[in-house]
């Protein structure tokens, strides 16, 4: 019985996401950022992650020049020598990398959706489509 309830709960969350559930302010900010800036932010976060992991394993004593940029990404100052601060920063940087990846994927889906809608309108709303029904085929869309 628990499995069925879990499936129903999962189905509800999927349908609410498909119906355009409201986004949080943070997620909306990622979606409004350009893909180039998202890639830069992701690369910087990955560099900071590598440096923090080096500090975590004892291979490095501090982040060095990346400290200020990492604090800017994490949006709060942290101490590399404090384990709790370091773990919070690591978690936040992983979150940034994931959000950048998801935002880039969503933007790609939105671009594809816009292209498909435009192509459909061009195909079926054009004067050629109303004059000759045979002209309304996908093959003729790209031959113009």
Tab-separated table of C-alpha atoms in Angstrom:
chain	number	residue	atom	x	y	z
A	1	UNK	CA	0.000	0.000	0.000
A	2	UNK	CA	2.885	2.349	0.757
A	3	UNK	CA	4.276	1.855	-2.745
A	4	UNK	CA	0.981	2.922	-4.295
A	5	UNK	CA	0.831	6.067	-2.142
A	6	UNK	CA	4.431	6.890	-3.065
A	7	UNK	CA	3.647	6.468	-6.776
A	8	UNK	CA	0.605	8.730	-6.504
A	9	UNK	CA	2.622	11.359	-4.655
A	10	UNK	CA	5.364	11.165	-7.269
A	11	UNK	CA	2.799	11.451	-10.073
A	12	UNK	CA	1.300	14.567	-8.454
A	13	UNK	CA	4.692	16.243	-8.224
A	14	UNK	CA	5.452	15.418	-11.853
A	15	UNK	CA	2.147	16.792	-13.095
A	16	UNK	CA	2.515	20.001	-11.078
A	17	UNK	CA	5.968	20.512	-12.591
A	18	UNK	CA	4.598	19.888	-16.075
A	19	UNK	CA	1.776	22.358	-15.527
A	20	UNK	CA	4.221	25.164	-14.880
A	21	UNK	CA	4.433	25.300	-11.114
A	22	UNK	CA	5.762	28.649	-9.897
A	23	UNK	CA	9.527	28.938	-9.738
A	24	UNK	CA	11.476	30.106	-6.745
A	25	UNK	CA	13.280	33.427	-7.040
A	26	UNK	CA	16.626	31.631	-7.169
A	27	UNK	CA	15.582	29.297	-9.977
A	28	UNK	CA	14.093	32.192	-11.942
A	29	UNK	CA	17.370	34.095	-11.605
A	30	UNK	CA	19.274	31.161	-13.093
A	31	UNK	CA	16.831	30.930	-16.014
A	32	UNK	CA	17.182	34.640	-16.772
A	33	UNK	CA	20.965	34.366	-16.974
A	34	UNK	CA	22.561	33.890	-20.392
A	35	UNK	CA	23.951	30.426	-21.230
A	36	UNK	CA	27.449	31.883	-21.626
A	37	UNK	CA	27.357	33.399	-18.146
A	38	UNK	CA	25.981	30.144	-16.738
A	39	UNK	CA	28.876	28.226	-18.295
A	40	UNK	CA	31.384	30.716	-16.844
A	41	UNK	CA	29.780	30.428	-13.407
A	42	UNK	CA	29.811	26.631	-13.658
A	43	UNK	CA	33.498	26.552	-14.660
A	44	UNK	CA	34.425	28.870	-11.800
A	45	UNK	CA	32.423	26.755	-9.352
A	46	UNK	CA	34.200	23.618	-10.585
A	47	UNK	CA	37.602	25.288	-10.119
A	48	UNK	CA	36.621	26.347	-6.605
A	49	UNK	CA	35.375	22.828	-5.858
A	50	UNK	CA	38.703	21.339	-6.911
A	51	UNK	CA	40.600	23.858	-4.790
A	52	UNK	CA	38.352	23.260	-1.765
A	53	UNK	CA	38.768	19.510	-2.118
A	54	UNK	CA	42.538	20.017	-2.189
A	55	UNK	CA	42.247	21.978	1.060
A	56	UNK	CA	39.948	19.282	2.463
A	57	UNK	CA	42.438	16.503	1.708
A	58	UNK	CA	45.394	18.518	2.998
A	59	UNK	CA	47.089	19.005	-0.379
A	60	UNK	CA	46.707	22.791	-0.101
A	61	UNK	CA	46.545	25.181	2.825
A	62	UNK	CA	44.119	27.700	1.345
A	63	UNK	CA	42.251	28.642	-1.801
A	64	UNK	CA	44.685	31.418	-2.580
A	65	UNK	CA	43.454	33.684	-5.359
A	66	UNK	CA	40.175	31.762	-5.677
A	67	UNK	CA	39.074	32.660	-2.132
A	68	UNK	CA	37.418	35.965	-3.099
A	69	UNK	CA	35.770	34.510	-6.194
A	70	UNK	CA	34.510	31.495	-4.235
A	71	UNK	CA	33.020	33.779	-1.580
A	72	UNK	CA	31.342	35.776	-4.347
A	73	UNK	CA	29.837	32.592	-5.806
A	74	UNK	CA	28.731	31.249	-2.433
A	75	UNK	CA	27.493	34.756	-1.514
A	76	UNK	CA	28.950	34.676	1.977
A	77	UNK	CA	32.446	34.702	3.457
A	78	UNK	CA	33.812	31.414	4.758
A	79	UNK	CA	36.951	30.225	6.479
A	80	UNK	CA	38.878	27.476	4.693
A	81	UNK	CA	40.397	26.278	7.948
A	82	UNK	CA	36.986	25.641	9.525
A	83	UNK	CA	35.584	22.240	8.539
A	84	UNK	CA	31.927	23.293	8.836
A	85	UNK	CA	32.427	26.426	6.709
A	86	UNK	CA	34.340	24.405	4.139
A	87	UNK	CA	31.603	21.754	3.939
A	88	UNK	CA	28.894	24.423	3.575
A	89	UNK	CA	30.873	26.053	0.777
A	90	UNK	CA	31.365	22.681	-0.936
A	91	UNK	CA	27.633	21.960	-0.764
A	92	UNK	CA	26.775	25.411	-2.108
A	93	UNK	CA	29.254	25.078	-4.984
A	94	UNK	CA	27.839	21.661	-5.921
A	95	UNK	CA	24.377	23.245	-5.884
A	96	UNK	CA	25.590	26.029	-8.195
A	97	UNK	CA	27.038	23.524	-10.674
A	98	UNK	CA	23.798	21.521	-10.715
A	99	UNK	CA	21.600	24.615	-11.082
A	100	UNK	CA	23.731	25.895	-13.956
A	101	UNK	CA	23.419	22.534	-15.722
A	102	UNK	CA	19.643	22.444	-15.207
A	103	UNK	CA	19.168	26.066	-16.295
A	104	UNK	CA	21.134	25.459	-19.493
A	105	UNK	CA	19.021	22.363	-20.211
A	106	UNK	CA	15.755	24.248	-19.574
A	107	UNK	CA	16.859	27.119	-21.812
A	108	UNK	CA	17.647	24.636	-24.585
A	109	UNK	CA	14.185	23.089	-24.215
A	110	UNK	CA	12.596	26.546	-24.346
A	111	UNK	CA	14.554	27.418	-27.517
A	112	UNK	CA	13.517	24.141	-29.140
A	113	UNK	CA	9.904	24.701	-28.140
A	114	UNK	CA	9.934	28.242	-29.561
A	115	UNK	CA	11.474	26.994	-32.819
A	116	UNK	CA	8.897	24.219	-33.127
A	117	UNK	CA	6.015	26.612	-32.483
A	118	UNK	CA	7.371	29.101	-35.022
A	119	UNK	CA	7.902	26.389	-37.620
A	120	UNK	CA	4.370	25.094	-37.085
A	121	UNK	CA	2.918	28.582	-37.466
A	122	UNK	CA	4.917	29.176	-40.630
A	123	UNK	CA	3.787	25.898	-42.062
A	124	UNK	CA	0.102	25.952	-41.254
A	125	UNK	CA	-0.664	29.678	-41.036
A	126	UNK	CA	1.081	30.698	-44.245
A	127	UNK	CA	-0.924	31.696	-47.351
A	128	UNK	CA	0.498	28.705	-49.231
A	129	UNK	CA	-1.034	26.360	-46.664
A	130	UNK	CA	-4.502	27.825	-47.149
A	131	UNK	CA	-4.218	27.810	-50.966
A	132	UNK	CA	-3.042	24.257	-51.346
A	133	UNK	CA	-3.489	21.689	-48.576
A	134	UNK	CA	-0.766	19.555	-50.175
A	135	UNK	CA	1.741	22.312	-49.456
A	136	UNK	CA	1.218	21.805	-45.730
A	137	UNK	CA	3.865	19.195	-45.166
A	138	UNK	CA	7.006	19.244	-43.086
A	139	UNK	CA	9.133	18.646	-46.149
A	140	UNK	CA	7.971	21.895	-47.733
A	141	UNK	CA	8.703	23.904	-44.608
A	142	UNK	CA	12.454	23.937	-45.181
A	143	UNK	CA	12.381	24.104	-48.977
A	144	UNK	CA	11.225	27.730	-49.068
